Amino acid sequence: LAEGGDLRTNRTTVRRLPERGANDRASVHAVLDAARICHIGFNVDDQPFVIPTIHGRDGDTLYVHGSPASRMLRTLKGGLPICLTATVVDGLVLARSVFHHSMNYRSAVVLGHAVAVDDPERKLHGLRTITNHVLAGRWDEVRPPNDSEFRGTTVLALPIEEASVKARAGQPIDDDEDYALPIWAGVLPLTTEVGAPIPDPRLAPGTDISPSVAAAYAGR
Ligand SMILES: Cc1cc2nc3c(=O)[nH]c(=O)nc-3n(C[C@H](O)[C@H](O)[C@H](O)COP(=O)(O)OP(=O)(O)OC[C@H]3O[C@@H](n4cnc5c(N)ncnc54)[C@H](O)[C@@H]3O)c2cc1C
C-alpha cells in the first residue's frame, strides 16, 4: 500500500498525461470535499455496477450511508474491492478542432474496501460527517436520528489509503496550424450555484431560516 502522505500505488498511477495527476493526501481530500456526490463501482457476479451516492470525509475516512435494503450497501458490507470516484466539472474546453475538445475538471479515484460501522458513536459520527457534507453546519440545526432511524441506516467507512487525483485547467491545446483558423475557441466556465432558498410550504409559522442555509446562500 501507499505510505505516508503519498496515496500512489501501481494501481493509482495516472498513466495518460501524468502531469495532470497527483497522489498526495491534500489533493485527494480537496477533490473529495469539493464534489457533491461520488460514484461507487463494484462487481456483482462479474457484472460491474457504478452507483451514485452521497459521501462525507473526515480525515482519512470516507463515509457513505443508506438503507440496509440497498444492494450497494449490502454488497459493500461484505468487504469486496471497490472504486469510488468523485468529479467536479469546472468548464467546457472548446478547441478549434473536434479532436482537442475537452473539459476542465478535478477528479479523485479511491480504491479500497469498505467496512460497516457498527459502533454507535462512530456510526453517529459518520452520519454527522455525511450530513455536514450535504450542507456545512446542518447537523447541529436539525433533529438527530431516533432509534428506529438509526437502526434503519447502514453506515460504511472506506479508509483513504490508495488514491489519485487528476485535474485539467486552462485553455484548449490546439495544433499549431489551427490557431490561424477563424473559429472561436476558449473555455466556457461551469459552476454549480446555490439558488435562493425555497421555504417548505409546511414550515411551522415563524420559523427563521437556518444559519447553514443563510450562509450557503450568502457565500454563493
Ligand atoms: C470530466 C472528465 C472528462 C474526461 N473525458 C475523457 C475522455 O473523453 N476520454 C478519455 O480517454 N479520458 C477522459 N477523461 C480522463 C479519464 O478519466 C482518464 O484519466 C483517462 O481515460 C486516462 O486513463 P489512463 O489510461 O491514464 O489511466 P487508467 O489506467 O485508466 O487508470 C490508472 C489509474 O490512474 C488513476 N486515474 C485515471 N484517471 C483518473 C482520473 N480522471 N481522476 C483520478 N484518477 C485517475 C486511477 O487511480 C487509476 O486507477 C476525463 C476525465 C474527466 C474527469
PDB file of C-alpha atoms and ligand atoms in Angstrom:
ATOM      1  CA  LEU A   1       0.000   0.000   0.000  1.00  0.00           C
ATOM      2  CA  ALA A   2       0.946   3.630  -0.354  1.00  0.00           C
ATOM      3  CA  GLU A   3       2.895   5.075   2.563  1.00  0.00           C
ATOM      4  CA  GLY A   4       2.950   8.403   4.401  1.00  0.00           C
ATOM      5  CA  GLY A   5       1.363  11.309   2.596  1.00  0.00           C
ATOM      6  CA  ASP A   6       1.509   9.511  -0.723  1.00  0.00           C
ATOM      7  CA  LEU A   7      -1.512   7.504  -1.836  1.00  0.00           C
ATOM      8  CA  ARG A   8       0.149   6.277  -5.029  1.00  0.00           C
ATOM      9  CA  THR A   9       0.462   2.602  -5.843  1.00  0.00           C
ATOM     10  CA  ASN A  10       0.912   0.897  -9.149  1.00  0.00           C
ATOM     11  CA  ARG A  11      -2.886   0.865  -9.431  1.00  0.00           C
ATOM     12  CA  THR A  12      -3.332   4.565  -8.678  1.00  0.00           C
ATOM     13  CA  THR A  13      -0.665   5.921 -11.000  1.00  0.00           C
ATOM     14  CA  VAL A  14      -2.156   8.182 -13.661  1.00  0.00           C
ATOM     15  CA  ARG A  15      -0.702   6.913 -16.938  1.00  0.00           C
ATOM     16  CA  ARG A  16      -2.034   9.242 -19.651  1.00  0.00           C
ATOM     17  CA  LEU A  17      -0.919  12.862 -19.163  1.00  0.00           C
ATOM     18  CA  PRO A  18       0.676  12.036 -15.777  1.00  0.00           C
ATOM     19  CA  GLU A  19       1.485  15.721 -15.251  1.00  0.00           C
ATOM     20  CA  ARG A  20      -2.227  16.155 -14.565  1.00  0.00           C
ATOM     21  CA  GLY A  21      -2.128  13.543 -11.814  1.00  0.00           C
ATOM     22  CA  ALA A  22      -1.341  13.746  -8.093  1.00  0.00           C
ATOM     23  CA  ASN A  23      -1.385  11.292  -5.192  1.00  0.00           C
ATOM     24  CA  ASP A  24      -0.846  13.463  -2.142  1.00  0.00           C
ATOM     25  CA  ARG A  25      -3.464  13.427   0.596  1.00  0.00           C
ATOM     26  CA  ALA A  26      -4.215  17.150   0.430  1.00  0.00           C
ATOM     27  CA  SER A  27      -5.090  16.999  -3.276  1.00  0.00           C
ATOM     28  CA  VAL A  28      -7.230  13.882  -2.843  1.00  0.00           C
ATOM     29  CA  HIS A  29      -9.054  15.346   0.163  1.00  0.00           C
ATOM     30  CA  ALA A  30      -9.699  18.649  -1.616  1.00  0.00           C
ATOM     31  CA  VAL A  31     -11.420  16.981  -4.571  1.00  0.00           C
ATOM     32  CA  LEU A  32     -13.471  14.644  -2.346  1.00  0.00           C
ATOM     33  CA  ASP A  33     -14.659  17.643  -0.318  1.00  0.00           C
ATOM     34  CA  ALA A  34     -15.458  19.767  -3.366  1.00  0.00           C
ATOM     35  CA  ALA A  35     -17.524  17.072  -5.120  1.00  0.00           C
ATOM     36  CA  ARG A  36     -21.185  16.948  -4.086  1.00  0.00           C
ATOM     37  CA  ILE A  37     -21.522  13.255  -4.818  1.00  0.00           C
ATOM     38  CA  CYS A  38     -19.437  10.277  -5.773  1.00  0.00           C
ATOM     39  CA  HIS A  39     -19.928   7.108  -7.777  1.00  0.00           C
ATOM     40  CA  ILE A  40     -19.044   3.724  -6.294  1.00  0.00           C
ATOM     41  CA  GLY A  41     -18.064   0.909  -8.615  1.00  0.00           C
ATOM     42  CA  PHE A  42     -18.225  -2.746  -7.572  1.00  0.00           C
ATOM     43  CA  ASN A  43     -18.721  -6.157  -9.127  1.00  0.00           C
ATOM     44  CA  VAL A  44     -21.680  -8.457  -8.520  1.00  0.00           C
ATOM     45  CA  ASP A  45     -21.423 -11.817 -10.273  1.00  0.00           C
ATOM     46  CA  ASP A  46     -18.938 -10.427 -12.819  1.00  0.00           C
ATOM     47  CA  GLN A  47     -21.225  -7.505 -13.661  1.00  0.00           C
ATOM     48  CA  PRO A  48     -19.761  -4.079 -12.735  1.00  0.00           C
ATOM     49  CA  PHE A  49     -22.217  -1.558 -11.253  1.00  0.00           C
ATOM     50  CA  VAL A  50     -21.347   2.124 -10.737  1.00  0.00           C
ATOM     51  CA  ILE A  51     -23.823   3.738  -8.361  1.00  0.00           C
ATOM     52  CA  PRO A  52     -24.046   7.455  -7.482  1.00  0.00           C
ATOM     53  CA  THR A  53     -24.285   8.337  -3.807  1.00  0.00           C
ATOM     54  CA  ILE A  54     -23.552  10.994  -1.165  1.00  0.00           C
ATOM     55  CA  HIS A  55     -20.274  10.797   0.718  1.00  0.00           C
ATOM     56  CA  GLY A  56     -18.594  12.666   3.558  1.00  0.00           C
ATOM     57  CA  ARG A  57     -14.953  12.756   4.605  1.00  0.00           C
ATOM     58  CA  ASP A  58     -13.337  13.039   7.986  1.00  0.00           C
ATOM     59  CA  GLY A  59      -9.553  12.841   7.913  1.00  0.00           C
ATOM     60  CA  ASP A  60      -8.552   9.709   6.062  1.00  0.00           C
ATOM     61  CA  THR A  61     -12.004   8.117   6.173  1.00  0.00           C
ATOM     62  CA  LEU A  62     -14.865   8.376   3.724  1.00  0.00           C
ATOM     63  CA  TYR A  63     -18.365   7.622   4.943  1.00  0.00           C
ATOM     64  CA  VAL A  64     -21.356   6.546   2.840  1.00  0.00           C
ATOM     65  CA  HIS A  65     -24.797   5.617   4.125  1.00  0.00           C
ATOM     66  CA  GLY A  66     -28.190   4.346   3.096  1.00  0.00           C
ATOM     67  CA  SER A  67     -30.943   1.830   3.580  1.00  0.00           C
ATOM     68  CA  PRO A  68     -29.906  -1.642   4.781  1.00  0.00           C
ATOM     69  CA  ALA A  69     -32.024  -2.859   1.844  1.00  0.00           C
ATOM     70  CA  SER A  70     -29.783  -1.126  -0.707  1.00  0.00           C
ATOM     71  CA  ARG A  71     -27.918  -3.653  -2.803  1.00  0.00           C
ATOM     72  CA  MET A  72     -24.909  -1.364  -2.916  1.00  0.00           C
ATOM     73  CA  LEU A  73     -24.626  -1.199   0.870  1.00  0.00           C
ATOM     74  CA  ARG A  74     -25.406  -4.884   1.407  1.00  0.00           C
ATOM     75  CA  THR A  75     -22.759  -5.815  -1.129  1.00  0.00           C
ATOM     76  CA  LEU A  76     -20.093  -3.409   0.041  1.00  0.00           C
ATOM     77  CA  LYS A  77     -20.512  -4.510   3.674  1.00  0.00           C
ATOM     78  CA  GLY A  78     -19.013  -7.802   2.566  1.00  0.00           C
ATOM     79  CA  GLY A  79     -15.683  -6.020   2.144  1.00  0.00           C
ATOM     80  CA  LEU A  80     -15.258  -6.625  -1.565  1.00  0.00           C
ATOM     81  CA  PRO A  81     -12.946  -4.313  -3.567  1.00  0.00           C
ATOM     82  CA  ILE A  82     -14.495  -1.012  -4.605  1.00  0.00           C
ATOM     83  CA  CYS A  83     -13.573   2.035  -6.629  1.00  0.00           C
ATOM     84  CA  LEU A  84     -15.018   5.365  -5.504  1.00  0.00           C
ATOM     85  CA  THR A  85     -14.819   8.285  -7.926  1.00  0.00           C
ATOM     86  CA  ALA A  86     -15.738  11.923  -7.316  1.00  0.00           C
ATOM     87  CA  THR A  87     -15.714  14.549 -10.059  1.00  0.00           C
ATOM     88  CA  VAL A  88     -16.123  18.307 -10.331  1.00  0.00           C
ATOM     89  CA  VAL A  89     -16.517  19.760 -13.826  1.00  0.00           C
ATOM     90  CA  ASP A  90     -15.112  23.299 -13.995  1.00  0.00           C
ATOM     91  CA  GLY A  91     -15.549  24.186 -17.645  1.00  0.00           C
ATOM     92  CA  LEU A  92     -16.015  23.226 -21.256  1.00  0.00           C
ATOM     93  CA  VAL A  93     -12.789  23.384 -23.243  1.00  0.00           C
ATOM     94  CA  LEU A  94     -13.733  24.416 -26.763  1.00  0.00           C
ATOM     95  CA  ALA A  95     -10.963  23.911 -29.267  1.00  0.00           C
ATOM     96  CA  ARG A  96     -10.711  24.811 -32.929  1.00  0.00           C
ATOM     97  CA  SER A  97     -10.703  21.153 -33.883  1.00  0.00           C
ATOM     98  CA  VAL A  98     -13.062  18.411 -32.771  1.00  0.00           C
ATOM     99  CA  PHE A  99     -10.084  16.379 -31.624  1.00  0.00           C
ATOM    100  CA  HIS A 100      -8.921  18.837 -28.968  1.00  0.00           C
ATOM    101  CA  HIS A 101     -12.272  19.444 -27.270  1.00  0.00           C
ATOM    102  CA  SER A 102     -12.116  18.626 -23.596  1.00  0.00           C
ATOM    103  CA  MET A 103     -13.324  19.659 -20.146  1.00  0.00           C
ATOM    104  CA  ASN A 104     -11.631  21.296 -17.212  1.00  0.00           C
ATOM    105  CA  TYR A 105     -12.119  19.117 -14.174  1.00  0.00           C
ATOM    106  CA  ARG A 106     -10.894  17.800 -10.853  1.00  0.00           C
ATOM    107  CA  SER A 107     -11.468  14.129 -10.150  1.00  0.00           C
ATOM    108  CA  ALA A 108     -10.447  11.693  -7.439  1.00  0.00           C
ATOM    109  CA  VAL A 109     -10.325   7.906  -7.517  1.00  0.00           C
ATOM    110  CA  VAL A 110     -10.127   5.923  -4.262  1.00  0.00           C
ATOM    111  CA  LEU A 111      -9.556   2.162  -4.224  1.00  0.00           C
ATOM    112  CA  GLY A 112     -10.225   0.054  -1.165  1.00  0.00           C
ATOM    113  CA  HIS A 113     -12.612  -1.978   0.949  1.00  0.00           C
ATOM    114  CA  ALA A 114     -15.479  -0.504   2.948  1.00  0.00           C
ATOM    115  CA  VAL A 115     -16.464  -1.809   6.372  1.00  0.00           C
ATOM    116  CA  ALA A 116     -19.788  -1.483   8.182  1.00  0.00           C
ATOM    117  CA  VAL A 117     -19.651   0.975  11.075  1.00  0.00           C
ATOM    118  CA  ASP A 118     -21.416  -0.752  13.972  1.00  0.00           C
ATOM    119  CA  ASP A 119     -20.057   1.175  16.945  1.00  0.00           C
ATOM    120  CA  PRO A 120     -22.930   3.607  17.736  1.00  0.00           C
ATOM    121  CA  GLU A 121     -20.705   6.623  18.428  1.00  0.00           C
ATOM    122  CA  ARG A 122     -18.733   6.159  15.256  1.00  0.00           C
ATOM    123  CA  LYS A 123     -21.904   5.494  13.274  1.00  0.00           C
ATOM    124  CA  LEU A 124     -23.382   8.752  14.547  1.00  0.00           C
ATOM    125  CA  HIS A 125     -20.127  10.499  13.625  1.00  0.00           C
ATOM    126  CA  GLY A 126     -20.373   9.043  10.108  1.00  0.00           C
ATOM    127  CA  LEU A 127     -23.918  10.344   9.762  1.00  0.00           C
ATOM    128  CA  ARG A 128     -22.813  13.765  11.050  1.00  0.00           C
ATOM    129  CA  THR A 129     -19.963  13.813   8.538  1.00  0.00           C
ATOM    130  CA  ILE A 130     -22.268  12.973   5.639  1.00  0.00           C
ATOM    131  CA  THR A 131     -24.955  15.475   6.733  1.00  0.00           C
ATOM    132  CA  ASN A 132     -22.385  18.249   7.040  1.00  0.00           C
ATOM    133  CA  HIS A 133     -21.037  17.356   3.598  1.00  0.00           C
ATOM    134  CA  VAL A 134     -24.549  17.947   2.226  1.00  0.00           C
ATOM    135  CA  LEU A 135     -24.532  21.361   3.901  1.00  0.00           C
ATOM    136  CA  ALA A 136     -21.838  22.594   6.285  1.00  0.00           C
ATOM    137  CA  GLY A 137     -23.203  23.050   9.806  1.00  0.00           C
ATOM    138  CA  ARG A 138     -26.570  21.377   9.112  1.00  0.00           C
ATOM    139  CA  TRP A 139     -26.186  18.541  11.657  1.00  0.00           C
ATOM    140  CA  ASP A 140     -26.342  20.863  14.672  1.00  0.00           C
ATOM    141  CA  GLU A 141     -29.539  22.521  13.419  1.00  0.00           C
ATOM    142  CA  VAL A 142     -31.786  19.507  12.918  1.00  0.00           C
ATOM    143  CA  ARG A 143     -33.390  16.662  14.878  1.00  0.00           C
ATOM    144  CA  PRO A 144     -30.927  13.783  15.338  1.00  0.00           C
ATOM    145  CA  PRO A 145     -31.937  10.298  14.187  1.00  0.00           C
ATOM    146  CA  ASN A 146     -34.246   8.405  16.564  1.00  0.00           C
ATOM    147  CA  ASP A 147     -33.622   4.747  17.434  1.00  0.00           C
ATOM    148  CA  SER A 148     -35.515   3.272  14.513  1.00  0.00           C
ATOM    149  CA  GLU A 149     -33.977   5.715  12.006  1.00  0.00           C
ATOM    150  CA  PHE A 150     -30.538   4.973  13.451  1.00  0.00           C
ATOM    151  CA  ARG A 151     -31.055   1.221  13.230  1.00  0.00           C
ATOM    152  CA  GLY A 152     -32.582   1.613   9.771  1.00  0.00           C
ATOM    153  CA  THR A 153     -29.488   3.263   8.316  1.00  0.00           C
ATOM    154  CA  THR A 154     -26.332   1.466   7.290  1.00  0.00           C
ATOM    155  CA  VAL A 155     -23.086   3.446   7.502  1.00  0.00           C
ATOM    156  CA  LEU A 156     -19.936   2.269   5.772  1.00  0.00           C
ATOM    157  CA  ALA A 157     -16.407   3.576   6.212  1.00  0.00           C
ATOM    158  CA  LEU A 158     -13.801   3.493   3.469  1.00  0.00           C
ATOM    159  CA  PRO A 159     -10.203   4.246   4.530  1.00  0.00           C
ATOM    160  CA  ILE A 160      -8.459   6.559   2.048  1.00  0.00           C
ATOM    161  CA  GLU A 161      -5.214   4.632   1.582  1.00  0.00           C
ATOM    162  CA  GLU A 162      -4.799   4.223  -2.154  1.00  0.00           C
ATOM    163  CA  ALA A 163      -5.975   7.122  -4.292  1.00  0.00           C
ATOM    164  CA  SER A 164      -5.264   9.543  -7.091  1.00  0.00           C
ATOM    165  CA  VAL A 165      -6.344  12.906  -8.395  1.00  0.00           C
ATOM    166  CA  LYS A 166      -6.379  14.139 -11.945  1.00  0.00           C
ATOM    167  CA  ALA A 167      -7.107  17.716 -12.886  1.00  0.00           C
ATOM    168  CA  ARG A 168      -7.196  19.778 -16.058  1.00  0.00           C
ATOM    169  CA  ALA A 169      -7.268  23.565 -16.151  1.00  0.00           C
ATOM    170  CA  GLY A 170      -6.772  26.219 -18.791  1.00  0.00           C
ATOM    171  CA  GLN A 171      -7.273  26.805 -22.467  1.00  0.00           C
ATOM    172  CA  PRO A 172      -7.599  24.266 -25.277  1.00  0.00           C
ATOM    173  CA  ILE A 173      -4.352  22.995 -26.731  1.00  0.00           C
ATOM    174  CA  ASP A 174      -4.829  23.132 -30.483  1.00  0.00           C
ATOM    175  CA  ASP A 175      -2.484  22.051 -33.243  1.00  0.00           C
ATOM    176  CA  ASP A 176      -0.148  24.913 -34.221  1.00  0.00           C
ATOM    177  CA  GLU A 177      -1.555  25.270 -37.724  1.00  0.00           C
ATOM    178  CA  ASP A 178      -5.131  25.552 -36.396  1.00  0.00           C
ATOM    179  CA  TYR A 179      -4.519  28.738 -34.368  1.00  0.00           C
ATOM    180  CA  ALA A 180      -4.908  30.802 -37.582  1.00  0.00           C
ATOM    181  CA  LEU A 181      -8.421  29.431 -38.214  1.00  0.00           C
ATOM    182  CA  PRO A 182     -11.292  31.920 -37.670  1.00  0.00           C
ATOM    183  CA  ILE A 183     -13.006  29.597 -35.222  1.00  0.00           C
ATOM    184  CA  TRP A 184     -13.872  30.788 -31.713  1.00  0.00           C
ATOM    185  CA  ALA A 185     -12.034  28.791 -29.112  1.00  0.00           C
ATOM    186  CA  GLY A 186     -11.706  29.110 -25.374  1.00  0.00           C
ATOM    187  CA  VAL A 187     -13.244  27.960 -22.125  1.00  0.00           C
ATOM    188  CA  LEU A 188     -16.885  28.119 -21.060  1.00  0.00           C
ATOM    189  CA  PRO A 189     -16.675  28.028 -17.235  1.00  0.00           C
ATOM    190  CA  LEU A 190     -19.260  25.886 -15.454  1.00  0.00           C
ATOM    191  CA  THR A 191     -20.260  26.236 -11.827  1.00  0.00           C
ATOM    192  CA  THR A 192     -22.957  24.762  -9.615  1.00  0.00           C
ATOM    193  CA  GLU A 193     -24.699  27.708  -7.979  1.00  0.00           C
ATOM    194  CA  VAL A 194     -26.678  27.953  -4.785  1.00  0.00           C
ATOM    195  CA  GLY A 195     -30.057  29.448  -5.670  1.00  0.00           C
ATOM    196  CA  ALA A 196     -32.432  31.415  -3.458  1.00  0.00           C
ATOM    197  CA  PRO A 197     -33.787  29.139  -0.691  1.00  0.00           C
ATOM    198  CA  ILE A 198     -37.371  27.907  -1.319  1.00  0.00           C
ATOM    199  CA  PRO A 199     -39.161  27.506   2.038  1.00  0.00           C
ATOM    200  CA  ASP A 200     -41.251  24.377   2.512  1.00  0.00           C
ATOM    201  CA  PRO A 201     -44.927  25.498   2.453  1.00  0.00           C
ATOM    202  CA  ARG A 202     -45.406  23.379   5.601  1.00  0.00           C
ATOM    203  CA  LEU A 203     -42.798  25.354   7.551  1.00  0.00           C
ATOM    204  CA  ALA A 204     -44.005  25.910  11.124  1.00  0.00           C
ATOM    205  CA  PRO A 205     -45.169  29.537  11.336  1.00  0.00           C
ATOM    206  CA  GLY A 206     -42.463  31.986  12.401  1.00  0.00           C
ATOM    207  CA  THR A 207     -39.555  29.636  11.610  1.00  0.00           C
ATOM    208  CA  ASP A 208     -36.410  31.559  10.750  1.00  0.00           C
ATOM    209  CA  ILE A 209     -34.028  30.461   8.048  1.00  0.00           C
ATOM    210  CA  SER A 210     -31.258  28.166   9.384  1.00  0.00           C
ATOM    211  CA  PRO A 211     -27.784  29.698   9.681  1.00  0.00           C
ATOM    212  CA  SER A 212     -26.320  26.946   7.458  1.00  0.00           C
ATOM    213  CA  VAL A 213     -28.781  27.783   4.676  1.00  0.00           C
ATOM    214  CA  ALA A 214     -28.294  31.521   5.043  1.00  0.00           C
ATOM    215  CA  ALA A 215     -24.502  31.072   4.993  1.00  0.00           C
ATOM    216  CA  ALA A 216     -24.600  28.900   1.860  1.00  0.00           C
ATOM    217  CA  TYR A 217     -26.800  31.441   0.086  1.00  0.00           C
ATOM    218  CA  ALA A 218     -24.674  34.394   1.209  1.00  0.00           C
ATOM    219  CA  GLY A 219     -21.484  32.650   0.078  1.00  0.00           C
ATOM    220  CA  ARG A 220     -22.842  31.713  -3.349  1.00  0.00           C
TER     221      ARG A 220
HETATM  222  C1  LIG B   1     -14.878  15.203 -16.730  1.00  0.00           C
HETATM  223  C2  LIG B   1     -13.850  14.266 -17.338  1.00  0.00           C
HETATM  224  C3  LIG B   1     -13.881  14.006 -18.691  1.00  0.00           C
HETATM  225  C4  LIG B   1     -12.972  13.124 -19.258  1.00  0.00           C
HETATM  226  N1  LIG B   1     -13.087  12.823 -20.587  1.00  0.00           N
HETATM  227  C5  LIG B   1     -12.292  11.858 -21.121  1.00  0.00           C
HETATM  228  C6  LIG B   1     -12.485  11.413 -22.451  1.00  0.00           C
HETATM  229  O1  LIG B   1     -13.383  11.848 -23.162  1.00  0.00           O
HETATM  230  N2  LIG B   1     -11.670  10.435 -22.934  1.00  0.00           N
HETATM  231  C7  LIG B   1     -10.677   9.891 -22.157  1.00  0.00           C
HETATM  232  O2  LIG B   1      -9.971   8.986 -22.611  1.00  0.00           O
HETATM  233  N3  LIG B   1     -10.448  10.325 -20.910  1.00  0.00           N
HETATM  234  C8  LIG B   1     -11.248  11.278 -20.360  1.00  0.00           C
HETATM  235  N4  LIG B   1     -11.045  11.690 -19.079  1.00  0.00           N
HETATM  236  C9  LIG B   1      -9.859  11.204 -18.381  1.00  0.00           C
HETATM  237  C10 LIG B   1     -10.095   9.808 -17.815  1.00  0.00           C
HETATM  238  O3  LIG B   1     -10.706   9.961 -16.539  1.00  0.00           O
HETATM  239  C11 LIG B   1      -8.763   9.039 -17.631  1.00  0.00           C
HETATM  240  O4  LIG B   1      -7.859   9.811 -16.917  1.00  0.00           O
HETATM  241  C12 LIG B   1      -8.197   8.612 -18.983  1.00  0.00           C
HETATM  242  O5  LIG B   1      -9.046   7.621 -19.544  1.00  0.00           O
HETATM  243  C13 LIG B   1      -6.795   8.103 -18.910  1.00  0.00           C
HETATM  244  O6  LIG B   1      -6.679   6.997 -18.073  1.00  0.00           O
HETATM  245  P1  LIG B   1      -5.320   6.144 -18.049  1.00  0.00           P
HETATM  246  O7  LIG B   1      -5.333   5.142 -19.134  1.00  0.00           O
HETATM  247  O8  LIG B   1      -4.166   7.060 -17.943  1.00  0.00           O
HETATM  248  O9  LIG B   1      -5.411   5.531 -16.656  1.00  0.00           O
HETATM  249  P2  LIG B   1      -6.062   4.166 -16.168  1.00  0.00           P
HETATM  250  O10 LIG B   1      -5.098   3.059 -16.478  1.00  0.00           O
HETATM  251  O11 LIG B   1      -7.498   4.058 -16.587  1.00  0.00           O
HETATM  252  O12 LIG B   1      -6.014   4.465 -14.634  1.00  0.00           O
HETATM  253  C14 LIG B   1      -4.860   4.222 -13.825  1.00  0.00           C
HETATM  254  C15 LIG B   1      -5.082   4.901 -12.514  1.00  0.00           C
HETATM  255  O13 LIG B   1      -4.952   6.321 -12.725  1.00  0.00           O
HETATM  256  C16 LIG B   1      -5.837   6.998 -11.901  1.00  0.00           C
HETATM  257  N5  LIG B   1      -6.749   7.828 -12.727  1.00  0.00           N
HETATM  258  C17 LIG B   1      -7.039   7.693 -14.044  1.00  0.00           C
HETATM  259  N6  LIG B   1      -7.902   8.643 -14.434  1.00  0.00           N
HETATM  260  C18 LIG B   1      -8.176   9.370 -13.337  1.00  0.00           C
HETATM  261  C19 LIG B   1      -8.995  10.496 -13.097  1.00  0.00           C
HETATM  262  N7  LIG B   1      -9.734  11.085 -14.070  1.00  0.00           N
HETATM  263  N8  LIG B   1      -9.057  11.017 -11.844  1.00  0.00           N
HETATM  264  C20 LIG B   1      -8.328  10.475 -10.830  1.00  0.00           C
HETATM  265  N9  LIG B   1      -7.518   9.405 -11.009  1.00  0.00           N
HETATM  266  C21 LIG B   1      -7.437   8.873 -12.246  1.00  0.00           C
HETATM  267  C22 LIG B   1      -6.632   5.961 -11.126  1.00  0.00           C
HETATM  268  O14 LIG B   1      -6.041   5.759  -9.855  1.00  0.00           O
HETATM  269  C23 LIG B   1      -6.482   4.719 -11.934  1.00  0.00           C
HETATM  270  O15 LIG B   1      -6.591   3.559 -11.159  1.00  0.00           O
HETATM  271  C24 LIG B   1     -11.958  12.552 -18.467  1.00  0.00           C
HETATM  272  C25 LIG B   1     -11.918  12.839 -17.104  1.00  0.00           C
HETATM  273  C26 LIG B   1     -12.865  13.656 -16.542  1.00  0.00           C
HETATM  274  C27 LIG B   1     -12.827  13.893 -15.058  1.00  0.00           C
END
